[in-house]
Amino acid sequence: MRETKTVQVYPSDAIVNATIEEYGSFGWEVIGNQRCQEYEGQTHGTDGRTTNHYSSFNKITFTREKSAAWYDAVSDLEKEYHAAGDTISSYKRYKPVLRELEPIGGVMFAVEFSLYFWGIIPGIIFSIVRASVRADKKKKYQKQYREALTRYEQEYPAKIKELEGKRSELRARSEKLILGKE
């Protein structure tokens, strides 16, 4: 009995080939590779013309024999391999991002503008205070970002490297099992 799986990847030869090689490490054989386009919508230009928009991807279909002697062991290694990949992806999402200041809102602008009608001095004082508060807030955000980035760089790159090494080992073990060398 055979098992079949279909995956979608970005339509780049390098990515398609890497995906085929990766799945091949776990006993999967390609039975189909199809470049596809999916309709995403239309935009209308000012000249009255419409443009259709499509996304492109490759749909690769794999199969493998479930009755092979190595199937159970390789299937377990594959699950572990993908779990490690998911963990790496989640670690990469932890990387901090510098928080931007909110733009000056309409209400704040209206307050500042109205103070200029009361006199130039109150308007200038308010502008200076607002600019000072924004500068302090920006410094605070930058400090928090640097601290979070330092913590991230101390902890996660080593974990990611360790998991990438584990994934390589899992692929190598799987290939050996399939070839009957383990």
mmCIF file of N, CA and C in Angstrom, residues 60-159:
data_model
loop_
_atom_site.group_PDB
_atom_site.id
_atom_site.type_symbol
_atom_site.label_atom_id
_atom_site.label_comp_id
_atom_site.label_asym_id
_atom_site.label_seq_id
_atom_site.Cartn_x
_atom_site.Cartn_y
_atom_site.Cartn_z
ATOM 1 N N ILE A 60 3.852 19.810 -5.770
ATOM 2 C CA ILE A 60 4.647 18.588 -5.934
ATOM 3 C C ILE A 60 3.934 17.455 -5.208
ATOM 4 N N THR A 61 3.720 16.353 -5.909
ATOM 5 C CA THR A 61 3.066 15.188 -5.311
ATOM 6 C C THR A 61 4.097 14.089 -5.137
ATOM 7 N N PHE A 62 4.122 13.549 -3.915
ATOM 8 C CA PHE A 62 5.066 12.494 -3.552
ATOM 9 C C PHE A 62 4.297 11.230 -3.184
ATOM 10 N N THR A 63 5.001 10.107 -3.253
ATOM 11 C CA THR A 63 4.442 8.836 -2.791
ATOM 12 C C THR A 63 5.556 8.023 -2.155
ATOM 13 N N ARG A 64 5.187 7.118 -1.262
ATOM 14 C CA ARG A 64 6.150 6.171 -0.692
ATOM 15 C C ARG A 64 5.406 4.913 -0.257
ATOM 16 N N GLU A 65 6.159 3.836 -0.163
ATOM 17 C CA GLU A 65 5.601 2.515 0.147
ATOM 18 C C GLU A 65 5.468 2.354 1.660
ATOM 19 N N LYS A 66 4.246 2.117 2.115
ATOM 20 C CA LYS A 66 4.006 1.940 3.547
ATOM 21 C C LYS A 66 4.425 0.558 4.051
ATOM 22 N N SER A 67 4.576 -0.392 3.132
ATOM 23 C CA SER A 67 4.942 -1.744 3.563
ATOM 24 C C SER A 67 6.466 -1.953 3.573
ATOM 25 N N ALA A 68 7.237 -0.916 3.267
ATOM 26 C CA ALA A 68 8.701 -1.049 3.284
ATOM 27 C C ALA A 68 9.177 -1.326 4.710
ATOM 28 N N ALA A 69 10.262 -2.068 4.828
ATOM 29 C CA ALA A 69 10.793 -2.453 6.146
ATOM 30 C C ALA A 69 11.178 -1.216 6.977
ATOM 31 N N TRP A 70 11.592 -0.173 6.338
ATOM 32 C CA TRP A 70 12.056 1.023 7.023
ATOM 33 C C TRP A 70 10.947 2.036 7.319
ATOM 34 N N TYR A 71 9.744 1.800 6.847
ATOM 35 C CA TYR A 71 8.681 2.807 6.881
ATOM 36 C C TYR A 71 8.424 3.361 8.285
ATOM 37 N N ASP A 72 8.203 2.519 9.282
ATOM 38 C CA ASP A 72 7.848 3.011 10.621
ATOM 39 C C ASP A 72 8.949 3.884 11.212
ATOM 40 N N ALA A 73 10.194 3.408 11.125
ATOM 41 C CA ALA A 73 11.310 4.160 11.699
ATOM 42 C C ALA A 73 11.508 5.492 10.971
ATOM 43 N N VAL A 74 11.442 5.472 9.647
ATOM 44 C CA VAL A 74 11.639 6.683 8.852
ATOM 45 C C VAL A 74 10.489 7.662 9.080
ATOM 46 N N SER A 75 9.289 7.158 9.200
ATOM 47 C CA SER A 75 8.128 8.006 9.453
ATOM 48 C C SER A 75 8.278 8.745 10.790
ATOM 49 N N ASP A 76 8.773 8.039 11.808
ATOM 50 C CA ASP A 76 9.013 8.668 13.116
ATOM 51 C C ASP A 76 10.105 9.737 13.023
ATOM 52 N N LEU A 77 11.183 9.427 12.293
ATOM 53 C CA LEU A 77 12.252 10.406 12.108
ATOM 54 C C LEU A 77 11.733 11.645 11.374
ATOM 55 N N GLU A 78 10.869 11.431 10.395
ATOM 56 C CA GLU A 78 10.303 12.544 9.631
ATOM 57 C C GLU A 78 9.454 13.445 10.536
ATOM 58 N N LYS A 79 8.664 12.859 11.401
ATOM 59 C CA LYS A 79 7.846 13.659 12.325
ATOM 60 C C LYS A 79 8.743 14.497 13.241
ATOM 61 N N GLU A 80 9.803 13.879 13.736
ATOM 62 C CA GLU A 80 10.748 14.580 14.605
ATOM 63 C C GLU A 80 11.443 15.715 13.833
ATOM 64 N N TYR A 81 11.786 15.441 12.580
ATOM 65 C CA TYR A 81 12.434 16.419 11.705
ATOM 66 C C TYR A 81 11.537 17.644 11.508
ATOM 67 N N HIS A 82 10.277 17.415 11.204
ATOM 68 C CA HIS A 82 9.347 18.526 10.981
ATOM 69 C C HIS A 82 9.042 19.278 12.284
ATOM 70 N N ALA A 83 8.992 18.568 13.407
ATOM 71 C CA ALA A 83 8.774 19.237 14.699
ATOM 72 C C ALA A 83 9.945 20.171 15.008
ATOM 73 N N ALA A 84 11.165 19.726 14.730
ATOM 74 C CA ALA A 84 12.339 20.579 14.947
ATOM 75 C C ALA A 84 12.275 21.804 14.031
ATOM 76 N N GLY A 85 11.826 21.611 12.792
ATOM 77 C CA GLY A 85 11.680 22.728 11.861
ATOM 78 C C GLY A 85 10.644 23.739 12.338
ATOM 79 N N ASP A 86 9.552 23.249 12.894
ATOM 80 C CA ASP A 86 8.522 24.136 13.434
ATOM 81 C C ASP A 86 9.070 24.947 14.612
ATOM 82 N N THR A 87 9.873 24.300 15.452
ATOM 83 C CA THR A 87 10.471 24.987 16.596
ATOM 84 C C THR A 87 11.432 26.070 16.120
ATOM 85 N N ILE A 88 12.230 25.766 15.104
ATOM 86 C CA ILE A 88 13.145 26.769 14.544
ATOM 87 C C ILE A 88 12.348 27.969 14.031
ATOM 88 N N SER A 89 11.272 27.709 13.316
ATOM 89 C CA SER A 89 10.437 28.807 12.794
ATOM 90 C C SER A 89 9.880 29.665 13.922
ATOM 91 N N SER A 90 9.447 29.026 14.997
ATOM 92 C CA SER A 90 8.895 29.804 16.110
ATOM 93 C C SER A 90 9.991 30.611 16.800
ATOM 94 N N TYR A 91 11.196 30.060 16.924
ATOM 95 C CA TYR A 91 12.307 30.811 17.517
ATOM 96 C C TYR A 91 12.637 32.040 16.675
ATOM 97 N N LYS A 92 12.591 31.892 15.361
ATOM 98 C CA LYS A 92 12.907 33.029 14.492
ATOM 99 C C LYS A 92 11.851 34.122 14.603
ATOM 100 N N ARG A 93 10.616 33.733 14.922
ATOM 101 C CA ARG A 93 9.555 34.736 15.108
ATOM 102 C C ARG A 93 9.722 35.493 16.422
ATOM 103 N N TYR A 94 10.504 34.946 17.375
ATOM 104 C CA TYR A 94 10.721 35.620 18.655
ATOM 105 C C TYR A 94 11.630 36.838 18.523
ATOM 106 N N LYS A 95 12.363 36.936 17.412
ATOM 107 C CA LYS A 95 13.323 38.028 17.267
ATOM 108 C C LYS A 95 12.583 39.355 17.413
ATOM 109 N N PRO A 96 13.080 40.217 18.308
ATOM 110 C CA PRO A 96 12.361 41.467 18.556
ATOM 111 C C PRO A 96 12.420 42.422 17.371
ATOM 112 N N VAL A 97 11.434 43.289 17.316
ATOM 113 C CA VAL A 97 11.331 44.301 16.273
ATOM 114 C C VAL A 97 11.248 45.661 16.963
ATOM 115 N N LEU A 98 11.972 46.628 16.425
ATOM 116 C CA LEU A 98 11.949 47.969 17.002
ATOM 117 C C LEU A 98 10.562 48.573 16.853
ATOM 118 N N ARG A 99 10.008 48.981 17.965
ATOM 119 C CA ARG A 99 8.670 49.581 17.978
ATOM 120 C C ARG A 99 8.769 51.029 17.506
ATOM 121 N N GLU A 100 7.900 51.395 16.596
ATOM 122 C CA GLU A 100 7.893 52.757 16.050
ATOM 123 C C GLU A 100 6.955 53.642 16.865
ATOM 124 N N LEU A 101 7.252 54.928 16.877
ATOM 125 C CA LEU A 101 6.353 55.882 17.518
ATOM 126 C C LEU A 101 5.084 56.034 16.684
ATOM 127 N N GLU A 102 3.990 56.248 17.366
ATOM 128 C CA GLU A 102 2.742 56.483 16.663
ATOM 129 C C GLU A 102 2.824 57.862 16.017
ATOM 130 N N PRO A 103 2.229 58.025 14.849
ATOM 131 C CA PRO A 103 2.219 59.361 14.254
ATOM 132 C C PRO A 103 1.396 60.317 15.123
ATOM 133 N N ILE A 104 1.702 61.582 15.018
ATOM 134 C CA ILE A 104 0.949 62.573 15.801
ATOM 135 C C ILE A 104 -0.477 62.580 15.290
ATOM 136 N N GLY A 105 -1.413 62.357 16.195
ATOM 137 C CA GLY A 105 -2.816 62.261 15.813
ATOM 138 C C GLY A 105 -3.438 63.612 15.527
ATOM 139 N N GLY A 106 -4.580 63.556 14.907
ATOM 140 C CA GLY A 106 -5.309 64.763 14.550
ATOM 141 C C GLY A 106 -5.690 65.598 15.756
ATOM 142 N N VAL A 107 -6.047 64.944 16.863
ATOM 143 C CA VAL A 107 -6.452 65.674 18.071
ATOM 144 C C VAL A 107 -5.254 66.443 18.621
ATOM 145 N N MET A 108 -4.090 65.765 18.659
ATOM 146 C CA MET A 108 -2.887 66.403 19.181
ATOM 147 C C MET A 108 -2.506 67.601 18.307
ATOM 148 N N PHE A 109 -2.614 67.433 17.011
ATOM 149 C CA PHE A 109 -2.305 68.529 16.089
ATOM 150 C C PHE A 109 -3.270 69.693 16.308
ATOM 151 N N ALA A 110 -4.553 69.392 16.495
ATOM 152 C CA ALA A 110 -5.568 70.428 16.710
ATOM 153 C C ALA A 110 -5.288 71.195 18.009
ATOM 154 N N VAL A 111 -4.896 70.470 19.067
ATOM 155 C CA VAL A 111 -4.570 71.130 20.342
ATOM 156 C C VAL A 111 -3.388 72.071 20.149
ATOM 157 N N GLU A 112 -2.346 71.551 19.501
ATOM 158 C CA GLU A 112 -1.156 72.369 19.275
ATOM 159 C C GLU A 112 -1.491 73.594 18.427
ATOM 160 N N PHE A 113 -2.261 73.411 17.379
ATOM 161 C CA PHE A 113 -2.625 74.504 16.486
ATOM 162 C C PHE A 113 -3.459 75.552 17.233
ATOM 163 N N SER A 114 -4.404 75.098 18.084
ATOM 164 C CA SER A 114 -5.262 76.039 18.815
ATOM 165 C C SER A 114 -4.462 76.836 19.838
ATOM 166 N N LEU A 115 -3.398 76.235 20.387
ATOM 167 C CA LEU A 115 -2.565 76.968 21.344
ATOM 168 C C LEU A 115 -1.857 78.145 20.674
ATOM 169 N N TYR A 116 -1.568 78.000 19.398
ATOM 170 C CA TYR A 116 -0.944 79.111 18.677
ATOM 171 C C TYR A 116 -1.904 80.302 18.554
ATOM 172 N N PHE A 117 -3.207 80.036 18.576
ATOM 173 C CA PHE A 117 -4.177 81.129 18.538
ATOM 174 C C PHE A 117 -4.236 81.873 19.867
ATOM 175 N N TRP A 118 -3.893 81.212 20.955
ATOM 176 C CA TRP A 118 -3.885 81.867 22.268
ATOM 177 C C TRP A 118 -2.647 82.740 22.406
ATOM 178 N N GLY A 119 -1.679 82.420 21.611
ATOM 179 C CA GLY A 119 -0.437 83.192 21.651
ATOM 180 C C GLY A 119 0.699 82.312 21.183
ATOM 181 N N ILE A 120 1.691 82.919 20.685
ATOM 182 C CA ILE A 120 2.808 82.176 20.118
ATOM 183 C C ILE A 120 3.580 81.424 21.201
ATOM 184 N N ILE A 121 3.698 82.016 22.382
ATOM 185 C CA ILE A 121 4.491 81.404 23.460
ATOM 186 C C ILE A 121 3.880 80.077 23.921
ATOM 187 N N PRO A 122 2.559 80.010 24.242
ATOM 188 C CA PRO A 122 2.004 78.709 24.650
ATOM 189 C C PRO A 122 2.153 77.642 23.558
ATOM 190 N N GLY A 123 1.993 78.051 22.302
ATOM 191 C CA GLY A 123 2.142 77.094 21.204
ATOM 192 C C GLY A 123 3.548 76.561 21.105
ATOM 193 N N ILE A 124 4.528 77.448 21.253
ATOM 194 C CA ILE A 124 5.940 77.020 21.194
ATOM 195 C C ILE A 124 6.272 76.118 22.366
ATOM 196 N N ILE A 125 5.820 76.500 23.552
ATOM 197 C CA ILE A 125 6.095 75.675 24.747
ATOM 198 C C ILE A 125 5.492 74.282 24.573
ATOM 199 N N PHE A 126 4.235 74.239 24.105
ATOM 200 C CA PHE A 126 3.597 72.938 23.900
ATOM 201 C C PHE A 126 4.363 72.111 22.867
ATOM 202 N N SER A 127 4.798 72.739 21.781
ATOM 203 C CA SER A 127 5.554 72.024 20.735
ATOM 204 C C SER A 127 6.853 71.459 21.286
ATOM 205 N N ILE A 128 7.553 72.243 22.093
ATOM 206 C CA ILE A 128 8.822 71.790 22.683
ATOM 207 C C ILE A 128 8.579 70.635 23.638
ATOM 208 N N VAL A 129 7.552 70.749 24.486
ATOM 209 C CA VAL A 129 7.235 69.676 25.442
ATOM 210 C C VAL A 129 6.853 68.394 24.694
ATOM 211 N N ARG A 130 6.008 68.536 23.667
ATOM 212 C CA ARG A 130 5.601 67.354 22.890
ATOM 213 C C ARG A 130 6.798 66.694 22.222
ATOM 214 N N ALA A 131 7.675 67.490 21.633
ATOM 215 C CA ALA A 131 8.867 66.951 20.972
ATOM 216 C C ALA A 131 9.777 66.249 21.986
ATOM 217 N N SER A 132 9.889 66.830 23.174
ATOM 218 C CA SER A 132 10.723 66.237 24.222
ATOM 219 C C SER A 132 10.142 64.895 24.684
ATOM 220 N N VAL A 133 8.828 64.857 24.878
ATOM 221 C CA VAL A 133 8.169 63.608 25.297
ATOM 222 C C VAL A 133 8.345 62.535 24.232
ATOM 223 N N ARG A 134 8.180 62.917 22.968
ATOM 224 C CA ARG A 134 8.363 61.947 21.869
ATOM 225 C C ARG A 134 9.806 61.443 21.823
ATOM 226 N N ALA A 135 10.765 62.333 22.031
ATOM 227 C CA ALA A 135 12.177 61.930 22.006
ATOM 228 C C ALA A 135 12.466 60.960 23.148
ATOM 229 N N ASP A 136 11.917 61.241 24.339
ATOM 230 C CA ASP A 136 12.112 60.338 25.475
ATOM 231 C C ASP A 136 11.485 58.969 25.205
ATOM 232 N N LYS A 137 10.300 58.987 24.624
ATOM 233 C CA LYS A 137 9.607 57.738 24.305
ATOM 234 C C LYS A 137 10.414 56.924 23.286
ATOM 235 N N LYS A 138 10.968 57.614 22.290
ATOM 236 C CA LYS A 138 11.772 56.937 21.270
ATOM 237 C C LYS A 138 13.017 56.310 21.897
ATOM 238 N N LYS A 139 13.677 57.037 22.794
ATOM 239 C CA LYS A 139 14.857 56.491 23.487
ATOM 240 C C LYS A 139 14.476 55.261 24.307
ATOM 241 N N LYS A 140 13.319 55.323 24.972
ATOM 242 C CA LYS A 140 12.844 54.189 25.772
ATOM 243 C C LYS A 140 12.615 52.969 24.882
ATOM 244 N N TYR A 141 11.941 53.161 23.735
ATOM 245 C CA TYR A 141 11.690 52.055 22.805
ATOM 246 C C TYR A 141 13.000 51.465 22.285
ATOM 247 N N GLN A 142 13.958 52.338 21.961
ATOM 248 C CA GLN A 142 15.244 51.850 21.453
ATOM 249 C C GLN A 142 15.996 51.056 22.519
ATOM 250 N N LYS A 143 15.942 51.521 23.767
ATOM 251 C CA LYS A 143 16.607 50.800 24.865
ATOM 252 C C LYS A 143 15.952 49.426 25.066
ATOM 253 N N GLN A 144 14.622 49.384 25.075
ATOM 254 C CA GLN A 144 13.915 48.111 25.231
ATOM 255 C C GLN A 144 14.256 47.159 24.082
ATOM 256 N N TYR A 145 14.344 47.699 22.885
ATOM 257 C CA TYR A 145 14.690 46.883 21.722
ATOM 258 C C TYR A 145 16.097 46.307 21.853
ATOM 259 N N ARG A 146 17.061 47.152 22.207
ATOM 260 C CA ARG A 146 18.451 46.670 22.354
ATOM 261 C C ARG A 146 18.558 45.593 23.424
ATOM 262 N N GLU A 147 17.856 45.778 24.531
ATOM 263 C CA GLU A 147 17.874 44.770 25.605
ATOM 264 C C GLU A 147 17.244 43.458 25.141
ATOM 265 N N ALA A 148 16.105 43.553 24.466
ATOM 266 C CA ALA A 148 15.425 42.344 23.977
ATOM 267 C C ALA A 148 16.268 41.649 22.913
ATOM 268 N N LEU A 149 16.900 42.431 22.035
ATOM 269 C CA LEU A 149 17.746 41.845 20.996
ATOM 270 C C LEU A 149 18.964 41.154 21.611
ATOM 271 N N THR A 150 19.546 41.753 22.632
ATOM 272 C CA THR A 150 20.690 41.135 23.323
ATOM 273 C C THR A 150 20.277 39.809 23.942
ATOM 274 N N ARG A 151 19.119 39.792 24.613
ATOM 275 C CA ARG A 151 18.620 38.532 25.206
ATOM 276 C C ARG A 151 18.386 37.487 24.122
ATOM 277 N N TYR A 152 17.775 37.909 23.017
ATOM 278 C CA TYR A 152 17.507 36.987 21.915
ATOM 279 C C TYR A 152 18.813 36.407 21.374
ATOM 280 N N GLU A 153 19.787 37.272 21.115
ATOM 281 C CA GLU A 153 21.054 36.824 20.525
ATOM 282 C C GLU A 153 21.864 35.957 21.467
ATOM 283 N N GLN A 154 21.655 36.084 22.761
ATOM 284 C CA GLN A 154 22.341 35.226 23.724
ATOM 285 C C GLN A 154 21.728 33.831 23.785
ATOM 286 N N GLU A 155 20.441 33.740 23.538
ATOM 287 C CA GLU A 155 19.736 32.479 23.728
ATOM 288 C C GLU A 155 19.411 31.721 22.441
ATOM 289 N N TYR A 156 18.809 32.389 21.464
ATOM 290 C CA TYR A 156 18.203 31.668 20.353
ATOM 291 C C TYR A 156 19.123 31.201 19.230
ATOM 292 N N PRO A 157 20.131 31.955 18.807
ATOM 293 C CA PRO A 157 20.975 31.440 17.717
ATOM 294 C C PRO A 157 21.605 30.079 18.038
ATOM 295 N N ALA A 158 22.014 29.869 19.268
ATOM 296 C CA ALA A 158 22.594 28.573 19.654
ATOM 297 C C ALA A 158 21.542 27.471 19.595
ATOM 298 N N LYS A 159 20.321 27.784 20.042
ATOM 299 C CA LYS A 159 19.239 26.795 19.984
ATOM 300 C C LYS A 159 18.897 26.455 18.534
#
